[in-house]
């Protein structure tokens, strides 16, 4: 499901009326696997690692498995242009789709370069159900154009921004909101996902090291302010890579507690996602129902004060 670009305030107001009602739909608790892999320059090697990780996750009882940002090739201009492909026609889509189907497991692919033309790509994440069907595709919305001390990144030299928010509508896990890395810094997206009854928001990421404290905090803050389960999935750290990421993939529950945190090395972590617990939190502190969208606007302030 792609949410078209909208006027935020208008949308907020209209959704308030339907806002987070406790739906009668019940979901069985499920197990999520977060696969933090070291990325090689060879796509085939990465495919092999991903395949093994999916098989291992399945063996360990996972229902859904998640990978990090840039999980089929390292994050660099040359590598991204070389490995860019169309979606759904490219080999990476086919690879993930077959893997999901063969292992009867849902997969959130992490991200890989989606070809636009010879010079530009999108940073794209695909979601597959356990029949291998591609059910959602998210293109990174906010591009990481920043200057932090000696770290200067300008993703928009290579990457085009996505234009849509993305919710994967699944049978087993309900609605899953997708964001990519820097998208985590923009609370508007997560708020809209929560308004659309998402209970799980997944951010395939490759966070930079100088802002690692923000990673820890933002995952918790998004969990608390949306009362959703939040997943941040990263590749493992590679000190020799052009972009050395923080790693530390995490799953945070709707109370803001960390259910799972990996270190910087390769590994697979598991977390139980129980929406009954989420409903308990939403009942105890019903901020989502108590929002005052009718006053979150200064437009009419002068009239109101008269
Ligand atoms: N790498 C990113 O897209 C974002 C990041 O590292 C940060 O916001 O800090």
CSV table of C-alpha atoms and ligand atoms in Angstrom, one decimal:
chain,number,residue,atom,x,y,z
A,1,UNK,CA,0.0,0.0,0.0
A,2,UNK,CA,1.5,3.3,-1.0
A,3,UNK,CA,0.3,6.4,0.7
A,4,UNK,CA,0.3,9.2,-1.8
A,5,UNK,CA,1.9,12.6,-0.9
A,6,UNK,CA,-0.6,14.6,1.1
A,7,UNK,CA,-1.1,17.8,2.9
A,8,UNK,CA,-0.1,16.6,6.4
A,9,UNK,CA,-2.3,18.8,8.5
A,10,UNK,CA,-5.4,18.0,6.4
A,11,UNK,CA,-4.7,14.3,6.6
A,12,UNK,CA,-4.0,14.4,10.4
A,13,UNK,CA,-7.4,16.1,11.0
A,14,UNK,CA,-9.4,13.6,8.9
A,15,UNK,CA,-7.7,10.6,10.4
A,16,UNK,CA,-8.3,11.8,14.0
A,17,UNK,CA,-11.9,10.7,13.7
A,18,UNK,CA,-10.8,7.1,12.8
A,19,UNK,CA,-7.8,7.2,15.0
A,20,UNK,CA,-6.4,4.1,16.5
A,21,UNK,CA,-9.5,2.3,17.5
A,22,UNK,CA,-8.7,-1.0,19.0
A,23,UNK,CA,-9.5,-3.3,16.1
A,24,UNK,CA,-11.1,-6.6,16.8
A,25,UNK,CA,-8.5,-8.3,14.6
A,26,UNK,CA,-6.3,-10.5,16.8
A,27,UNK,CA,-2.8,-11.5,15.8
A,28,UNK,CA,-0.8,-14.4,17.2
A,29,UNK,CA,2.5,-13.4,18.7
A,30,UNK,CA,5.3,-14.0,16.2
A,31,UNK,CA,9.1,-14.1,16.1
A,32,UNK,CA,11.2,-11.6,14.1
A,33,UNK,CA,14.8,-12.3,13.1
A,34,UNK,CA,17.1,-9.4,12.5
A,35,UNK,CA,20.0,-10.4,10.3
A,36,UNK,CA,23.1,-8.2,10.7
A,37,UNK,CA,25.5,-9.3,8.0
A,38,UNK,CA,28.9,-8.2,6.8
A,39,UNK,CA,28.6,-7.0,3.2
A,40,UNK,CA,31.0,-8.2,0.6
A,41,UNK,CA,31.8,-6.6,-2.8
A,42,UNK,CA,30.5,-9.7,-4.5
A,43,UNK,CA,26.8,-9.7,-4.9
A,44,UNK,CA,26.8,-13.5,-5.2
A,45,UNK,CA,28.6,-13.8,-1.8
A,46,UNK,CA,26.0,-11.6,-0.2
A,47,UNK,CA,23.2,-13.6,-1.7
A,48,UNK,CA,24.8,-16.8,-0.2
A,49,UNK,CA,25.0,-15.2,3.2
A,50,UNK,CA,21.5,-13.9,3.0
A,51,UNK,CA,20.2,-17.3,2.0
A,52,UNK,CA,22.0,-19.0,4.9
A,53,UNK,CA,20.6,-16.3,7.3
A,54,UNK,CA,17.1,-16.9,6.1
A,55,UNK,CA,17.4,-20.7,6.5
A,56,UNK,CA,18.9,-20.3,10.0
A,57,UNK,CA,16.1,-17.9,11.0
A,58,UNK,CA,13.5,-20.3,9.8
A,59,UNK,CA,15.2,-23.2,11.6
A,60,UNK,CA,15.1,-21.1,14.8
A,61,UNK,CA,11.3,-20.5,14.4
A,62,UNK,CA,11.3,-17.0,12.9
A,63,UNK,CA,8.1,-15.9,11.1
A,64,UNK,CA,9.6,-12.8,9.5
A,65,UNK,CA,13.2,-11.9,8.8
A,66,UNK,CA,14.8,-8.4,8.2
A,67,UNK,CA,18.0,-7.2,6.7
A,68,UNK,CA,19.9,-3.9,6.8
A,69,UNK,CA,20.4,-1.0,4.4
A,70,UNK,CA,22.6,-1.8,1.4
A,71,UNK,CA,22.7,-5.5,2.1
A,72,UNK,CA,23.5,-6.8,-1.4
A,73,UNK,CA,26.5,-4.5,-2.1
A,74,UNK,CA,28.6,-2.0,-0.2
A,75,UNK,CA,27.5,1.6,0.1
A,76,UNK,CA,29.5,3.5,-2.4
A,77,UNK,CA,28.7,5.3,-5.7
A,78,UNK,CA,30.6,2.8,-7.9
A,79,UNK,CA,29.1,-0.2,-6.2
A,80,UNK,CA,25.6,1.1,-6.2
A,81,UNK,CA,25.6,2.1,-9.9
A,82,UNK,CA,27.1,-1.2,-10.9
A,83,UNK,CA,24.6,-3.2,-8.9
A,84,UNK,CA,21.5,-1.2,-9.6
A,85,UNK,CA,18.6,-3.1,-11.1
A,86,UNK,CA,14.9,-2.7,-11.8
A,87,UNK,CA,12.3,-3.8,-9.4
A,88,UNK,CA,10.4,-6.1,-9.7
A,89,UNK,CA,12.3,-7.3,-12.9
A,90,UNK,CA,15.8,-7.6,-11.4
A,91,UNK,CA,17.6,-10.6,-10.0
A,92,UNK,CA,17.5,-9.4,-6.4
A,93,UNK,CA,13.7,-9.2,-6.4
A,94,UNK,CA,13.6,-12.7,-7.8
A,95,UNK,CA,16.2,-13.9,-5.3
A,96,UNK,CA,14.3,-12.6,-2.3
A,97,UNK,CA,11.0,-13.8,-3.6
A,98,UNK,CA,12.3,-17.4,-4.2
A,99,UNK,CA,13.9,-17.4,-0.8
A,100,UNK,CA,10.7,-16.3,1.0
A,101,UNK,CA,8.7,-18.9,-0.9
A,102,UNK,CA,11.1,-21.8,-0.5
A,103,UNK,CA,11.4,-21.2,3.3
A,104,UNK,CA,7.8,-20.2,3.8
A,105,UNK,CA,8.9,-17.0,5.7
A,106,UNK,CA,8.2,-13.3,5.2
A,107,UNK,CA,11.2,-11.2,4.3
A,108,UNK,CA,11.9,-7.5,4.6
A,109,UNK,CA,14.8,-7.3,2.2
A,110,UNK,CA,16.8,-4.5,3.7
A,111,UNK,CA,17.7,-2.1,0.9
A,112,UNK,CA,19.4,-2.3,-2.5
A,113,UNK,CA,19.9,0.1,-5.4
A,114,UNK,CA,16.9,0.4,-7.7
A,115,UNK,CA,17.9,1.6,-11.1
A,116,UNK,CA,16.4,4.9,-12.5
A,117,UNK,CA,19.0,5.7,-15.2
A,118,UNK,CA,22.7,5.4,-15.8
A,119,UNK,CA,23.5,8.1,-13.1
A,120,UNK,CA,20.7,7.8,-10.5
A,121,UNK,CA,19.2,5.2,-8.3
A,122,UNK,CA,16.7,4.8,-5.5
A,123,UNK,CA,17.5,3.3,-2.1
A,124,UNK,CA,14.8,0.7,-2.0
A,125,UNK,CA,13.4,-1.9,0.5
A,126,UNK,CA,11.0,-4.7,-0.6
A,127,UNK,CA,8.6,-6.7,1.5
A,128,UNK,CA,7.7,-10.3,0.5
A,129,UNK,CA,5.1,-12.5,2.1
A,130,UNK,CA,5.8,-16.1,2.8
A,131,UNK,CA,4.5,-17.1,-0.7
A,132,UNK,CA,7.2,-14.9,-2.2
A,133,UNK,CA,4.8,-12.2,-3.3
A,134,UNK,CA,6.2,-8.7,-3.4
A,135,UNK,CA,3.7,-6.8,-1.2
A,136,UNK,CA,5.4,-3.5,-0.8
A,137,UNK,CA,8.3,-1.4,-2.0
A,138,UNK,CA,9.7,1.6,-0.1
A,139,UNK,CA,12.1,4.2,-1.5
A,140,UNK,CA,14.1,6.1,1.0
A,141,UNK,CA,12.3,9.4,1.4
A,142,UNK,CA,14.8,11.6,3.2
A,143,UNK,CA,18.3,11.7,1.7
A,144,UNK,CA,21.3,11.9,4.0
A,145,UNK,CA,22.8,15.2,2.9
A,146,UNK,CA,24.7,16.3,6.1
A,147,UNK,CA,28.0,17.7,7.3
A,148,UNK,CA,28.9,16.4,10.8
A,149,UNK,CA,32.5,17.4,11.7
A,150,UNK,CA,34.7,15.4,9.3
A,151,UNK,CA,31.8,13.4,8.0
A,152,UNK,CA,30.2,14.9,4.9
A,153,UNK,CA,27.6,12.9,3.0
A,154,UNK,CA,25.6,13.9,0.1
A,155,UNK,CA,23.4,11.1,-0.9
A,156,UNK,CA,21.4,13.2,-3.3
A,157,UNK,CA,24.4,13.2,-5.7
A,158,UNK,CA,23.5,9.6,-6.4
A,159,UNK,CA,20.1,8.8,-5.0
A,160,UNK,CA,16.7,10.1,-5.9
A,161,UNK,CA,14.2,10.6,-3.0
A,162,UNK,CA,11.1,8.4,-2.8
A,163,UNK,CA,7.7,10.1,-3.0
A,164,UNK,CA,5.5,7.8,-0.9
A,165,UNK,CA,5.1,6.5,2.6
A,166,UNK,CA,4.8,2.7,2.6
A,167,UNK,CA,2.7,0.3,4.6
A,168,UNK,CA,3.0,-3.4,3.9
A,169,UNK,CA,-0.4,-4.9,4.6
A,170,UNK,CA,0.1,-8.5,5.8
A,171,UNK,CA,-2.2,-11.3,7.0
A,172,UNK,CA,0.0,-12.5,9.9
A,173,UNK,CA,1.6,-9.3,11.2
A,174,UNK,CA,-1.0,-6.6,10.4
A,175,UNK,CA,0.2,-3.4,8.9
A,176,UNK,CA,4.0,-2.8,8.8
A,177,UNK,CA,5.3,0.7,8.3
A,178,UNK,CA,8.6,1.0,6.4
A,179,UNK,CA,11.3,3.7,6.7
A,180,UNK,CA,14.9,3.7,5.7
A,181,UNK,CA,17.7,4.9,8.0
A,182,UNK,CA,17.6,8.7,7.9
A,183,UNK,CA,13.8,8.5,7.6
A,184,UNK,CA,13.9,7.5,11.3
A,185,UNK,CA,14.7,11.2,12.2
A,186,UNK,CA,11.4,12.4,10.8
A,187,UNK,CA,8.6,11.7,13.3
A,188,UNK,CA,5.8,12.6,10.9
A,189,UNK,CA,6.2,9.3,9.1
A,190,UNK,CA,6.0,7.1,12.1
A,191,UNK,CA,3.0,9.1,13.4
A,192,UNK,CA,1.1,8.5,10.2
A,193,UNK,CA,1.9,4.8,10.3
A,194,UNK,CA,0.5,4.6,13.8
A,195,UNK,CA,-2.6,6.5,12.7
A,196,UNK,CA,-3.0,3.8,10.0
A,197,UNK,CA,-3.0,1.1,12.6
A,198,UNK,CA,0.6,-0.1,12.1
A,199,UNK,CA,1.9,-1.9,15.1
A,200,UNK,CA,5.3,-2.6,13.7
A,201,UNK,CA,7.6,-0.1,12.0
A,202,UNK,CA,10.8,-1.3,10.4
A,203,UNK,CA,13.8,0.8,9.5
A,204,UNK,CA,16.5,-1.0,7.5
A,205,UNK,CA,19.5,1.3,8.2
A,206,UNK,CA,23.2,1.8,8.0
A,207,UNK,CA,23.6,4.5,10.7
A,208,UNK,CA,26.8,6.5,10.9
A,209,UNK,CA,29.1,6.2,13.9
A,210,UNK,CA,29.3,9.8,15.0
A,211,UNK,CA,25.6,9.9,15.7
A,212,UNK,CA,25.2,6.5,17.3
A,213,UNK,CA,23.7,8.0,20.4
A,214,UNK,CA,20.9,9.4,18.3
A,215,UNK,CA,20.2,5.9,16.9
A,216,UNK,CA,19.7,4.5,20.4
A,217,UNK,CA,17.5,7.4,21.4
A,218,UNK,CA,15.5,7.7,18.2
A,219,UNK,CA,14.5,4.1,18.1
A,220,UNK,CA,13.2,4.4,21.7
A,221,UNK,CA,11.5,7.7,21.1
A,222,UNK,CA,9.7,6.4,18.0
A,223,UNK,CA,8.5,3.4,20.0
A,224,UNK,CA,7.2,5.5,22.8
A,225,UNK,CA,5.5,8.2,20.7
A,226,UNK,CA,3.8,5.7,18.3
A,227,UNK,CA,3.4,2.9,20.9
A,228,UNK,CA,4.6,0.5,18.2
A,229,UNK,CA,7.3,-2.1,18.0
A,230,UNK,CA,10.3,-0.5,16.2
A,231,UNK,CA,13.0,-2.5,14.4
A,232,UNK,CA,16.3,-0.9,13.3
A,233,UNK,CA,18.2,-3.4,11.2
A,234,UNK,CA,21.8,-2.7,10.1
A,235,UNK,CA,24.6,-4.5,8.4
A,236,UNK,CA,27.6,-5.5,10.6
A,237,UNK,CA,30.4,-3.0,10.9
A,238,UNK,CA,33.3,-3.3,8.5
A,239,UNK,CA,36.2,-1.1,9.5
A,240,UNK,CA,37.6,-1.3,6.0
A,241,UNK,CA,34.4,-0.1,4.2
A,242,UNK,CA,34.1,3.4,2.7
A,243,UNK,CA,31.0,3.9,5.0
A,244,UNK,CA,31.7,2.4,8.4
A,245,UNK,CA,28.4,1.9,10.1
A,246,UNK,CA,27.4,1.8,13.7
A,247,UNK,CA,25.6,-1.6,13.4
A,248,UNK,CA,23.8,-2.4,16.8
A,249,UNK,CA,20.6,-3.6,15.2
A,250,UNK,CA,17.7,-3.3,17.7
A,251,UNK,CA,14.1,-4.2,18.4
A,252,UNK,CA,12.3,-1.8,20.8
A,253,UNK,CA,8.9,-2.5,22.3
A,254,UNK,CA,6.1,0.0,22.6
A,255,UNK,CA,7.1,0.9,26.2
A,256,UNK,CA,10.5,1.9,24.9
A,257,UNK,CA,12.4,-1.1,26.2
A,258,UNK,CA,15.1,-2.7,24.1
A,259,UNK,CA,14.1,-6.4,23.4
A,260,UNK,CA,17.1,-7.1,21.3
A,261,UNK,CA,20.4,-5.4,20.6
A,262,UNK,CA,23.3,-6.8,18.6
A,263,UNK,CA,26.8,-5.5,18.9
A,264,UNK,CA,28.9,-4.4,15.9
A,265,UNK,CA,29.6,-8.0,14.7
A,266,UNK,CA,27.7,-10.3,12.3
A,267,UNK,CA,24.8,-12.1,14.0
A,268,UNK,CA,21.2,-12.9,14.0
A,269,UNK,CA,19.0,-11.7,16.8
A,270,UNK,CA,15.4,-12.8,17.6
A,271,UNK,CA,12.6,-11.0,19.4
A,272,UNK,CA,9.0,-12.0,20.2
A,273,UNK,CA,6.5,-9.5,19.0
A,274,UNK,CA,3.2,-9.7,21.0
A,275,UNK,CA,0.5,-7.2,20.0
A,276,UNK,CA,-1.5,-8.0,23.2
A,277,UNK,CA,1.3,-6.3,25.1
A,278,UNK,CA,1.1,-3.3,22.7
A,279,UNK,CA,-2.7,-3.1,23.3
A,280,UNK,CA,-2.1,-3.1,27.1
A,281,UNK,CA,0.4,-0.2,26.7
A,282,UNK,CA,-2.1,1.7,24.5
A,283,UNK,CA,-4.9,1.2,27.0
A,284,UNK,CA,-2.7,2.2,30.0
A,285,UNK,CA,-1.5,5.4,28.4
A,286,UNK,CA,-3.9,6.2,25.6
A,287,UNK,CA,-2.0,9.0,24.0
A,288,UNK,CA,-3.0,7.9,20.6
A,289,UNK,CA,-6.6,8.4,21.4
A,290,UNK,CA,-6.0,11.6,23.4
A,291,UNK,CA,-4.3,13.5,20.7
A,292,UNK,CA,-5.7,17.0,20.1
A,293,UNK,CA,-5.4,17.3,16.4
A,294,UNK,CA,-8.1,20.0,16.6
A,295,UNK,CA,-5.6,22.3,18.3
A,296,UNK,CA,-2.3,21.4,16.7
A,297,UNK,CA,-2.4,24.3,14.3
A,298,UNK,CA,-1.8,28.1,14.8
A,299,UNK,CA,-3.9,29.2,11.8
A,300,UNK,CA,-7.0,30.1,13.7
A,301,UNK,CA,-5.3,31.2,16.9
A,302,UNK,CA,-6.2,34.9,16.4
A,303,UNK,CA,-9.9,34.0,15.9
A,304,UNK,CA,-10.0,31.6,18.9
A,305,UNK,CA,-8.5,34.2,21.2
A,306,UNK,CA,-11.1,36.9,20.4
B,1,LIG,N1,22.9,7.0,7.4
B,1,LIG,C1,21.8,7.6,7.5
B,1,LIG,O1,21.0,7.6,6.5
B,1,LIG,C2,21.4,8.4,8.7
B,1,LIG,C3,22.4,8.6,9.8
B,1,LIG,O2,23.4,8.0,9.9
B,1,LIG,C4,22.0,9.7,10.7
B,1,LIG,O3,21.0,10.3,10.6
B,1,LIG,O4,22.8,10.0,11.7
